[in-house]
Short mmCIF file of C-alpha atoms and ligand atoms in Angstrom, two decimals:
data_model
loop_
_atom_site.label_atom_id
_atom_site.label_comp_id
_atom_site.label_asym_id
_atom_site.label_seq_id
_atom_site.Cartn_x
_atom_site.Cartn_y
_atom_site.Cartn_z
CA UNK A 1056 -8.31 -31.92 -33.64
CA UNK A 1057 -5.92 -30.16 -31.40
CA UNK A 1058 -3.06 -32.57 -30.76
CA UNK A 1059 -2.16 -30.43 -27.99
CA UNK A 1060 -4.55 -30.78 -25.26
CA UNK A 1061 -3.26 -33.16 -22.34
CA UNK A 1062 -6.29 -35.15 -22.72
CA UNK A 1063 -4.34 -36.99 -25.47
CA UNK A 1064 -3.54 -40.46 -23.28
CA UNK A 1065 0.25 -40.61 -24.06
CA UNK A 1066 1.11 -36.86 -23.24
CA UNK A 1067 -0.89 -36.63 -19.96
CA UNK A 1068 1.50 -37.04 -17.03
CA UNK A 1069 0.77 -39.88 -14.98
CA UNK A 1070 0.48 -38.62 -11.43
CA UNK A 1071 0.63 -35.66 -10.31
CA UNK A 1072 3.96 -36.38 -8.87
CA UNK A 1073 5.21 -36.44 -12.18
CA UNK A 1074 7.20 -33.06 -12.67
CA UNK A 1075 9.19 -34.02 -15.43
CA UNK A 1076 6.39 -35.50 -17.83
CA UNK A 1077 4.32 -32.38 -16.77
CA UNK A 1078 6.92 -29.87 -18.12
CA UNK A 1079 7.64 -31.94 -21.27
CA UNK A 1080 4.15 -31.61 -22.10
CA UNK A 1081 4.63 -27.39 -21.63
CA UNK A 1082 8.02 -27.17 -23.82
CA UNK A 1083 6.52 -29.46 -26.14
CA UNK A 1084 4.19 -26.92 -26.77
CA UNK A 1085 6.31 -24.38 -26.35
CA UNK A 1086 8.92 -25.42 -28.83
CA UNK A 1087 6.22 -25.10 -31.10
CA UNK A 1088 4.84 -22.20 -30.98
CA UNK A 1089 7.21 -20.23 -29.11
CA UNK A 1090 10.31 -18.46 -31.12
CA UNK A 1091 13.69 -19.57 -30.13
CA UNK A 1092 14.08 -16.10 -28.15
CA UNK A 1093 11.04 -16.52 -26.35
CA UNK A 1094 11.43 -17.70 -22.67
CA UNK A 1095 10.83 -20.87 -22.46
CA UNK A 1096 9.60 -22.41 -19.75
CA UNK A 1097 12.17 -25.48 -19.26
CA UNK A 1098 14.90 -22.58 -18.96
CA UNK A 1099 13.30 -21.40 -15.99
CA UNK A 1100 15.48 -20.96 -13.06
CA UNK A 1101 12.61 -21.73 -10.65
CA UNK A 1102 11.26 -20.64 -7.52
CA UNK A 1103 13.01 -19.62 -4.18
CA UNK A 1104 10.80 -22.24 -2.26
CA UNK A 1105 11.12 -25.88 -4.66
CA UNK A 1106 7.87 -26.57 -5.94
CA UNK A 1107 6.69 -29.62 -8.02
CA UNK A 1108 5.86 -28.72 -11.46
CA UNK A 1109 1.54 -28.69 -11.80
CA UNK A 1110 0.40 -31.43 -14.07
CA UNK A 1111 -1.14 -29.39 -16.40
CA UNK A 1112 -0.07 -25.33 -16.15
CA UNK A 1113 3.41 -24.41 -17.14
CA UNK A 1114 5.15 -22.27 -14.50
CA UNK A 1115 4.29 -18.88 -15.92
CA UNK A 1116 0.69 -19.78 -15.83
CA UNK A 1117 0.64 -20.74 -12.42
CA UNK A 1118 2.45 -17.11 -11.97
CA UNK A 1119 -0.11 -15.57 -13.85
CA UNK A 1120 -3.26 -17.43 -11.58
CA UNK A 1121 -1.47 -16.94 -8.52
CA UNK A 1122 -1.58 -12.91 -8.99
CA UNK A 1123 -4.89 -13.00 -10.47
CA UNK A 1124 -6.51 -14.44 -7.55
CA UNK A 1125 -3.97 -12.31 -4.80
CA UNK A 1126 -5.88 -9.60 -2.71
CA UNK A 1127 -3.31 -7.09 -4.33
CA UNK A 1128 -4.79 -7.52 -7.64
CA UNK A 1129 -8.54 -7.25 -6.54
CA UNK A 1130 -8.15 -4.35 -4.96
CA UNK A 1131 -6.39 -2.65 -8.10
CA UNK A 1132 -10.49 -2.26 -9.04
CA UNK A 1133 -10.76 0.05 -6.08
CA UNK A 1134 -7.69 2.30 -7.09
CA UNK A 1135 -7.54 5.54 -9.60
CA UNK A 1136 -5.38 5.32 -12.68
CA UNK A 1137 -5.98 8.92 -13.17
CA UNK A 1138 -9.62 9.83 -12.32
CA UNK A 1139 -11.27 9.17 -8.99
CA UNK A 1140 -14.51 7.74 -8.40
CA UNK A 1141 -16.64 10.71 -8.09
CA UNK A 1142 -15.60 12.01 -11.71
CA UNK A 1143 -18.53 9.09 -13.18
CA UNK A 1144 -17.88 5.58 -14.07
CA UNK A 1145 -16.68 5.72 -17.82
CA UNK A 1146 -12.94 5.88 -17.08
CA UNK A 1147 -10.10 3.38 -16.21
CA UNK A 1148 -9.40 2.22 -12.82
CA UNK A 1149 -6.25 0.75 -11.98
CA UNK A 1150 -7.33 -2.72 -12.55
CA UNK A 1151 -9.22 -2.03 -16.36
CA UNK A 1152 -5.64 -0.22 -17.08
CA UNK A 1153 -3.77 -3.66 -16.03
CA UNK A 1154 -5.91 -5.81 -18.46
CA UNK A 1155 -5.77 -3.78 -21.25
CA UNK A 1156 -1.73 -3.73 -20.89
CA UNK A 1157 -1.97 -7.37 -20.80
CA UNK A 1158 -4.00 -7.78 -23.62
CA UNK A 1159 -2.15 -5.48 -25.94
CA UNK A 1160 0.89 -6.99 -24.55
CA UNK A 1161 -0.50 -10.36 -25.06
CA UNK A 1162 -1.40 -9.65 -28.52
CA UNK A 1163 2.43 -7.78 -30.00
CA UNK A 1164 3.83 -11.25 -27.82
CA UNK A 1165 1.66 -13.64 -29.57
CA UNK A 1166 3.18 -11.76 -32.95
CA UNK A 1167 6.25 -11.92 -32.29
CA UNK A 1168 6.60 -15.67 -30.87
CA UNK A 1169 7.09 -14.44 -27.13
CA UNK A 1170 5.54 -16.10 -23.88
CA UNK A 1171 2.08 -15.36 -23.37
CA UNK A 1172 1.97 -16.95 -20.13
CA UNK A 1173 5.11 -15.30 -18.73
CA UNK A 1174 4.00 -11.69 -20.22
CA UNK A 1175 0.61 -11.88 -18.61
CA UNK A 1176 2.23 -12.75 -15.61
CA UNK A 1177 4.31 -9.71 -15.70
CA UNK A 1178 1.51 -7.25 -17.08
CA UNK A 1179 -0.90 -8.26 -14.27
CA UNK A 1180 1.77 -7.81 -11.58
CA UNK A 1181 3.29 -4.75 -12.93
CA UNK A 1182 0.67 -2.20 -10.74
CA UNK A 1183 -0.17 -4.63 -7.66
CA UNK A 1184 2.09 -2.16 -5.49
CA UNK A 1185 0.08 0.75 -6.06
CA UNK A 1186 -0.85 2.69 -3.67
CA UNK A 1187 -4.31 4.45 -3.41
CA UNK A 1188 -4.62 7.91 -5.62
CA UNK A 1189 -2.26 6.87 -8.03
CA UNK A 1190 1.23 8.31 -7.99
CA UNK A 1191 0.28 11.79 -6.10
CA UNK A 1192 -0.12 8.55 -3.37
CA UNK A 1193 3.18 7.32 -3.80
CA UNK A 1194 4.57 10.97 -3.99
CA UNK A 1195 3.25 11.29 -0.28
CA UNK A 1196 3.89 7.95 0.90
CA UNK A 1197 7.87 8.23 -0.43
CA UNK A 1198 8.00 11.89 1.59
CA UNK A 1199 6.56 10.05 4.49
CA UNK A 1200 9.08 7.38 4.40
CA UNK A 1201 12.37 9.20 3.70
CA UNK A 1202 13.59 8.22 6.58
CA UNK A 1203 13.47 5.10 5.86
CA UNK A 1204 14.16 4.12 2.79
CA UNK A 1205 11.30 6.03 0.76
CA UNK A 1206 8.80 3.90 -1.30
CA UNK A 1207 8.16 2.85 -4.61
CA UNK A 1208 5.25 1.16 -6.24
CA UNK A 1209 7.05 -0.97 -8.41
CA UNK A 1210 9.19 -2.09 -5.01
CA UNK A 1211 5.91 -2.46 -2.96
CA UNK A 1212 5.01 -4.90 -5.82
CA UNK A 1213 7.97 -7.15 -4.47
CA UNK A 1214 6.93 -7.11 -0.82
CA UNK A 1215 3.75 -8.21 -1.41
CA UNK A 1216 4.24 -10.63 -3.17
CA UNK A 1217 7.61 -12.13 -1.48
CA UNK A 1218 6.19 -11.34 2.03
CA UNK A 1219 2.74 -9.54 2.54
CA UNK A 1220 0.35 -12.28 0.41
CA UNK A 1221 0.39 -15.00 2.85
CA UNK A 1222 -2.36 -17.69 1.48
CA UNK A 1223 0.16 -20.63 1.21
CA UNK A 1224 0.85 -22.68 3.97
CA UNK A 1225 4.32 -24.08 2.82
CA UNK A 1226 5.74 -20.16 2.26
CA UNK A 1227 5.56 -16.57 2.66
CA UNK A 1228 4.20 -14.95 -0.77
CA UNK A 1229 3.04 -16.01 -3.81
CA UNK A 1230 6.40 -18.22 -4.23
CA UNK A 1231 6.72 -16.68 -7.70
CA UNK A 1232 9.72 -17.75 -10.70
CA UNK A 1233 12.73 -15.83 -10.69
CA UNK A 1234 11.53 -14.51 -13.97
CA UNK A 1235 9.19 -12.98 -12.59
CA UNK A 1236 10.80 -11.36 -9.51
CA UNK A 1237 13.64 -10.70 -12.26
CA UNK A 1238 11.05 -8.03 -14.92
CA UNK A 1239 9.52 -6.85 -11.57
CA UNK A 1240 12.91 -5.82 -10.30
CA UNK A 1241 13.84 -4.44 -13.19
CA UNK A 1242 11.14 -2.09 -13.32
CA UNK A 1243 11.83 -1.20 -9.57
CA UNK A 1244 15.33 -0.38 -10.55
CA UNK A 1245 15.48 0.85 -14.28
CA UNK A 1246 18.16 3.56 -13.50
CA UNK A 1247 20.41 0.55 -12.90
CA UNK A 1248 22.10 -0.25 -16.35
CA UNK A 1249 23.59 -3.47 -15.75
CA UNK A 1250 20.52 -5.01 -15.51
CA UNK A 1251 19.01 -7.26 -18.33
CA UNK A 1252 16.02 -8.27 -18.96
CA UNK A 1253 13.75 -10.71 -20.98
CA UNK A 1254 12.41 -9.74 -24.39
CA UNK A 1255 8.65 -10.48 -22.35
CA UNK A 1256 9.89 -7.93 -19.55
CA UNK A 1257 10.83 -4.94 -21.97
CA UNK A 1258 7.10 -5.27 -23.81
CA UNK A 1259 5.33 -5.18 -21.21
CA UNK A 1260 7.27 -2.04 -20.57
CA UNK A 1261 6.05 -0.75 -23.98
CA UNK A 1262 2.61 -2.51 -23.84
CA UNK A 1263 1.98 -0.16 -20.03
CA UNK A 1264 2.92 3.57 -22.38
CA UNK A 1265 0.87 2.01 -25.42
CA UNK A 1266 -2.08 1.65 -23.48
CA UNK A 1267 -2.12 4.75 -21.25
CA UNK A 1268 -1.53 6.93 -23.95
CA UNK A 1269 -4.46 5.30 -25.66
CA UNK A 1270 -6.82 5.17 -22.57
CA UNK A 1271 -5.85 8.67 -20.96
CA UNK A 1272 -6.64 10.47 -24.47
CA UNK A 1273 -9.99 8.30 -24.43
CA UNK A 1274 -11.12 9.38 -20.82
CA UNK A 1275 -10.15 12.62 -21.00
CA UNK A 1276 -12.09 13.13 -24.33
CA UNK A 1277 -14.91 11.32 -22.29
CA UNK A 1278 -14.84 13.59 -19.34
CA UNK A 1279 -14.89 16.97 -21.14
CA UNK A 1280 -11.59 18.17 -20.13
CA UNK A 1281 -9.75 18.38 -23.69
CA UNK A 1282 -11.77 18.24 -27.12
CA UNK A 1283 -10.50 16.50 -30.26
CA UNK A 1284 -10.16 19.63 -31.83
CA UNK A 1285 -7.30 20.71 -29.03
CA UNK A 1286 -5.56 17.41 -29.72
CA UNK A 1287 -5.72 17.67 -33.64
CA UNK A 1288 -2.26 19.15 -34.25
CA UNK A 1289 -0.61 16.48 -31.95
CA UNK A 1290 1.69 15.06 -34.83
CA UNK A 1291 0.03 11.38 -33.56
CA UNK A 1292 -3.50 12.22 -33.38
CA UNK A 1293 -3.40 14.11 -36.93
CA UNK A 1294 -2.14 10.65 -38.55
CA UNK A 1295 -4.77 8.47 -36.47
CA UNK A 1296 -7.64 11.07 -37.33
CA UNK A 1297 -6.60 10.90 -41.01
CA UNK A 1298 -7.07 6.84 -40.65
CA UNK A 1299 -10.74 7.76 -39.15
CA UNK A 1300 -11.62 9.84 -41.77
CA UNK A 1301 -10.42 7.45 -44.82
CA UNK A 1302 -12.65 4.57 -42.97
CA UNK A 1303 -15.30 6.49 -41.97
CA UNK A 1304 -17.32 9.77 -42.70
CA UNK A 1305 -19.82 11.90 -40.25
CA UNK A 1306 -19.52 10.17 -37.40
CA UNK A 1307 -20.62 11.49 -34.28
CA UNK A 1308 -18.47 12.61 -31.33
CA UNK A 1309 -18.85 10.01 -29.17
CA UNK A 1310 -17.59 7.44 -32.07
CA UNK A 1311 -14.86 9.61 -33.67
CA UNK A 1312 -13.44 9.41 -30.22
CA UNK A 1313 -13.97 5.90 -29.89
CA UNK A 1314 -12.67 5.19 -33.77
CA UNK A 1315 -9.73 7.68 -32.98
CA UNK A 1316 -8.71 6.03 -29.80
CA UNK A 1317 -9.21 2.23 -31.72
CA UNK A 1318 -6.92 3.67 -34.02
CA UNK A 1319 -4.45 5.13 -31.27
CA UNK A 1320 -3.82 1.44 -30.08
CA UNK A 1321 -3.72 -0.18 -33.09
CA UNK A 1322 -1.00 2.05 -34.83
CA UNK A 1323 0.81 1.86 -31.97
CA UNK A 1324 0.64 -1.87 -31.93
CA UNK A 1325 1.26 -2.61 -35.57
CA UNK A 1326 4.47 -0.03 -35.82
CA UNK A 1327 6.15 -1.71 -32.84
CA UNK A 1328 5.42 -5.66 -34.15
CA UNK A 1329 6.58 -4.44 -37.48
CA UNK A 1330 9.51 -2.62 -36.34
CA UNK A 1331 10.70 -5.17 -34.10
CA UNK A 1332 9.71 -8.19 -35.98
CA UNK A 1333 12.32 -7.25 -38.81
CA UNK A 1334 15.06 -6.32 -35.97
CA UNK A 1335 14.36 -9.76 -34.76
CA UNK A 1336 14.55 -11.82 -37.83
CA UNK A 1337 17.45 -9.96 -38.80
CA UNK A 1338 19.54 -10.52 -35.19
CA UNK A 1339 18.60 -14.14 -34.97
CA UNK A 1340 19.06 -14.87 -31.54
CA UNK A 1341 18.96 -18.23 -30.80
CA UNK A 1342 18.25 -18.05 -26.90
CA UNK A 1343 16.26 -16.10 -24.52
CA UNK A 1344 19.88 -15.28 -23.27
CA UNK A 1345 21.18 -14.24 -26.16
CA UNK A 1346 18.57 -11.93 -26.90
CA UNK A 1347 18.46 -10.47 -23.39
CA UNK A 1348 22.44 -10.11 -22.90
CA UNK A 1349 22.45 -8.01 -26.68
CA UNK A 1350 21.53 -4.32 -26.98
CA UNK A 1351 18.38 -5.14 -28.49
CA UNK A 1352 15.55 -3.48 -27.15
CA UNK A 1353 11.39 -3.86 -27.68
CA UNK A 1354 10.74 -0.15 -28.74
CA UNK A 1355 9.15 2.08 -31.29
CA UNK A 1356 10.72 3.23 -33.88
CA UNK A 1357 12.64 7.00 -33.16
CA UNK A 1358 9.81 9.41 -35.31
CA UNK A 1359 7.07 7.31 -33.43
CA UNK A 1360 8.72 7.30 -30.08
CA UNK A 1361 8.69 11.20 -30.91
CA UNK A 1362 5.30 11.66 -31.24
CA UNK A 1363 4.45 9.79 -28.15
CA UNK A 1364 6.85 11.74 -26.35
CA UNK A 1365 4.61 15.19 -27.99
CA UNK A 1366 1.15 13.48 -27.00
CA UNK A 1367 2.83 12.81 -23.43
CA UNK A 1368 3.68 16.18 -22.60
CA UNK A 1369 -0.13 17.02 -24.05
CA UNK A 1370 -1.52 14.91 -21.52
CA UNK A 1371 0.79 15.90 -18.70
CA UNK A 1372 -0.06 19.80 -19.49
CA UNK A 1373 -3.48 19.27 -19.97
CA UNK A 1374 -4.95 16.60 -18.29
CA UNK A 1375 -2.90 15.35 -15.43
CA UNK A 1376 -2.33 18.94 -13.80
CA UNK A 1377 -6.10 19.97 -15.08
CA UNK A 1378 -6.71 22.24 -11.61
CA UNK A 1379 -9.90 19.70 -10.44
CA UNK A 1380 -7.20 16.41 -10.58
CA UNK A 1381 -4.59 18.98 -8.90
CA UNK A 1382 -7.05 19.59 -6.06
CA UNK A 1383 -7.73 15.93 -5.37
CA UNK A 1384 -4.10 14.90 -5.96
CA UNK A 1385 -3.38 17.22 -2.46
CA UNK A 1386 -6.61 16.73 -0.35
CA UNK A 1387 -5.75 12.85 -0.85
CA UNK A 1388 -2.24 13.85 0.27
CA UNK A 1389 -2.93 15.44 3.00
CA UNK A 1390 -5.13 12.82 4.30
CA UNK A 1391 -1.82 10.25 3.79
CA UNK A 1392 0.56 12.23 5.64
CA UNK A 1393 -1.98 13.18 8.51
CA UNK A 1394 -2.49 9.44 8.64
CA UNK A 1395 1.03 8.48 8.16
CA UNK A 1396 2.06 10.64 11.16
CA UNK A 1397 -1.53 9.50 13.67
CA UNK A 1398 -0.21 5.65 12.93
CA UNK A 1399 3.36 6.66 13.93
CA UNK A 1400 1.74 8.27 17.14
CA UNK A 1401 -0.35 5.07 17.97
CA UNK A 1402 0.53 2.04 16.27
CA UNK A 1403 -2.25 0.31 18.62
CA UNK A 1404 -4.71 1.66 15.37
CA UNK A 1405 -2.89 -0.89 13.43
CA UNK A 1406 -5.15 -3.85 13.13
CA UNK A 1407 -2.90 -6.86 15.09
CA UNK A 1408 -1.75 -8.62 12.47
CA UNK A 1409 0.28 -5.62 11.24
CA UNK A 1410 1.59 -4.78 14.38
CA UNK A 1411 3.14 -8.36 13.91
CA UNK A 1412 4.50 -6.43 11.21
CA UNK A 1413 5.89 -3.33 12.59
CA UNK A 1414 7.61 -5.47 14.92
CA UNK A 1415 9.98 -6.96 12.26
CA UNK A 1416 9.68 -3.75 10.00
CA UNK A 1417 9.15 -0.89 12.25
CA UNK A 1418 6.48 1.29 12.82
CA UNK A 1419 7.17 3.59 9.81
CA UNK A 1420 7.99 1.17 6.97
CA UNK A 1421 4.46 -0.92 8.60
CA UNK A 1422 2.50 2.81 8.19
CA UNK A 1423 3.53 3.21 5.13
CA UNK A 1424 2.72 -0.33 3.84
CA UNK A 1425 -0.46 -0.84 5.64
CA UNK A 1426 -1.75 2.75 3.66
CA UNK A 1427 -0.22 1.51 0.10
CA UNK A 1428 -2.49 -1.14 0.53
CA UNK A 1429 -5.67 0.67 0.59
CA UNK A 1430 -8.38 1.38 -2.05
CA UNK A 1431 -9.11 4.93 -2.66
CA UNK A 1432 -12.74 4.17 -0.72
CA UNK A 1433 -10.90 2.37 2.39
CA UNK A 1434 -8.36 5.32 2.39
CA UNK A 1435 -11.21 7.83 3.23
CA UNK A 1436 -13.27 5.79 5.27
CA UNK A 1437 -10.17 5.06 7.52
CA UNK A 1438 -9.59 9.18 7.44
CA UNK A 1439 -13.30 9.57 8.78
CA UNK A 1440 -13.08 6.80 10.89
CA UNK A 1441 -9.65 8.08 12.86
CA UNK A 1442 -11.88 11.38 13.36
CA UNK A 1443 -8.81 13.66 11.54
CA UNK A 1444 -10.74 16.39 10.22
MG1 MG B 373 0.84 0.67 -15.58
#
């Protein structure tokens, strides 16, 4: 029997008033299955607005619900990773991209003795801010608001969910923990070296390039525009294909790709637990805080890190700047700075909650927001629908 469930009489907090027994319940948990590096939940600095603890979901879990169930995070389902709609159904959309870098993430964290519930969190909020067609979107969008301040994805992610998600009464936002805010922030301002960050933060960092390079190699495959055969000298795909062929002979092409791509993740996934598993035993931080004030860092080892870098610049030559994604990339661009500008002209076409908004913001910086928050699908319907052809 599982000794940990709350349904055991003396661990269940009495009311739900009870903060304190709540949380003891969590780091009782934690402490046992967590490592001592892992953030744990009773160091939490906690939340701008004071919340009581929930009688049942540590605060990372109720981080993790809160974005799953934010219009931000729907919406990711109606957003391009790197193929639009019309190119067929098969490939990732924003959203499918965001689980599978919280389950790999989920899965090196479990390995290593990490927190689940605080790196799900941070995977599932790490592409909220996203604007519609992917970063050829934000490209625009940042052009469009150089005047006043540009924008970011990964700073859009903040706003939303410090100001824009407003489905508490008691608070602006999603009211999330500092840790939170903190691995957000961090990726909205990774130039800035004196900022550290939790062990959780910097995998989910590595968990996001783990599964891209995995799922952008799949869906290209899929869609016709590279062939196995192109990719076979990239130092990476050589090893995994080797792997295939060991397990497997004469399979067809549709599962040699998937095989090769199973492969992709999972070699990718075992090199980085092993090589930082080792790194951690032999540091032996004792604290989250130890760990994240060291030079330690969640990464790949240098030859692997090398040929990611190789399959990278494969993907960026071949796939991302294929001519049919190039054409798309600056019709949808268009379209954003042609509605950027017809906004900025007549800010009565904002619906009237965002001119609210652009009262506090300005019209700009509320343009700019109110089209980061689109689906692809919304984008062009609100194109046809403001007659801009
Ligand atoms: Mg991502």
């Amino acid at each position: 029997m599982n000794t940990d469930l709350p349904l055991q009489s003396e661990r269940q907090p009495k009311s739900a008033d009870d903060s304190s027994e709540a949380i003891g319940w969590i780091d009782q948990r934690e402490q046992r299955v967590l490592a001592p590096f892992a953030m744990h939940s009773r160091n939490s600095h906690g939340r701008i607005h004071p919340e009581q603890e929930h009688l049942y979901r540590g605060p990372f879990q109720r981080d993790r619900d809160r974005i799953l169930h934010s219009w931000a995070y729907r919406r990711l389902s109606g957003k391009m990773q790197v193929f639009t709609g019309e190119m067929g159904d098969y490939h990732r959309t924003r959203l499918t991209h965001t689980q599978e870098v919280a389950t790999i993430a989920r899965t090196i964290g479990r390995a290593l003795g990490l927190n689940e519930d605080l790196i799900e969190a941070l995977a599932l909020m790490h592409d909220i801010g996203h604007p519609p067609y992917g970063h050829a979107g934000e490209d625009a969008l940042d052009e469009c608001a150089k005047e006043v301040g540009g924008f970011s994805h990964n700073q859009f992610a903040l706003t939303i969910v410090q100001e824009l998600e407003i489905v508490y009464p008691q608070f602006p936002g999603l009211n999330l923990t500092m840790e939170v805010l903190a691995g957000q922030n961090f990726r909205a301002d990774k130039a800035n070296v004196e900022l550290d960050r939790l062990l959780e933060v910097q995998l989910v960092d590595a968990a996001d390039s783990t599964a891209y390079d995995a799922h952008d190699t799949d869906d290209a495959l899929k869609l016709g525009l590279v062939s196995i055969d192109e990719m076979a000298e990239l130092s990476l795909i050589k090893t995994c294909l080797q792997h295939v062929a060991k397990k497997f002979t004469a399979l067809d092409d549709s599962l040699r790709r998937t095989a090769l791509v199973h492969q992709l993740v999972e070699l990718q996934v075992t090199q980085l637990i092993s090589h930082c598993a080792g790194q951690l035993r032999q540091r032996g931080f004792t604290s989250a805080l130890e760990a994240m004030s060291s030079n330690f860092l969640i990464e790949h080892a240098d030859e692997l890190s090398e040929q990611k870098r190789e399959l990278e610049r494969f993907l960026y030559e071949n796939v991302y700047r294929h001519p049919h994604l190039v054409a798309i990339r600056k019709t949808a661009q268009d379209r954003l700075r042609r509605m950027f500008d017809a906004f900025c002209d007549n800010p009565e076409l904002f619906p009237a909650k965002y001119q609210r908004r652009a009262e506090s913001v300005g019209v700009p910086r509320m343009a700019v927001e109110y089209l980061a928050g689109m689906t692809d699908r919304f984008c062009e319907q609100t194109y046809e629908q403001i007659a801009l052809d």
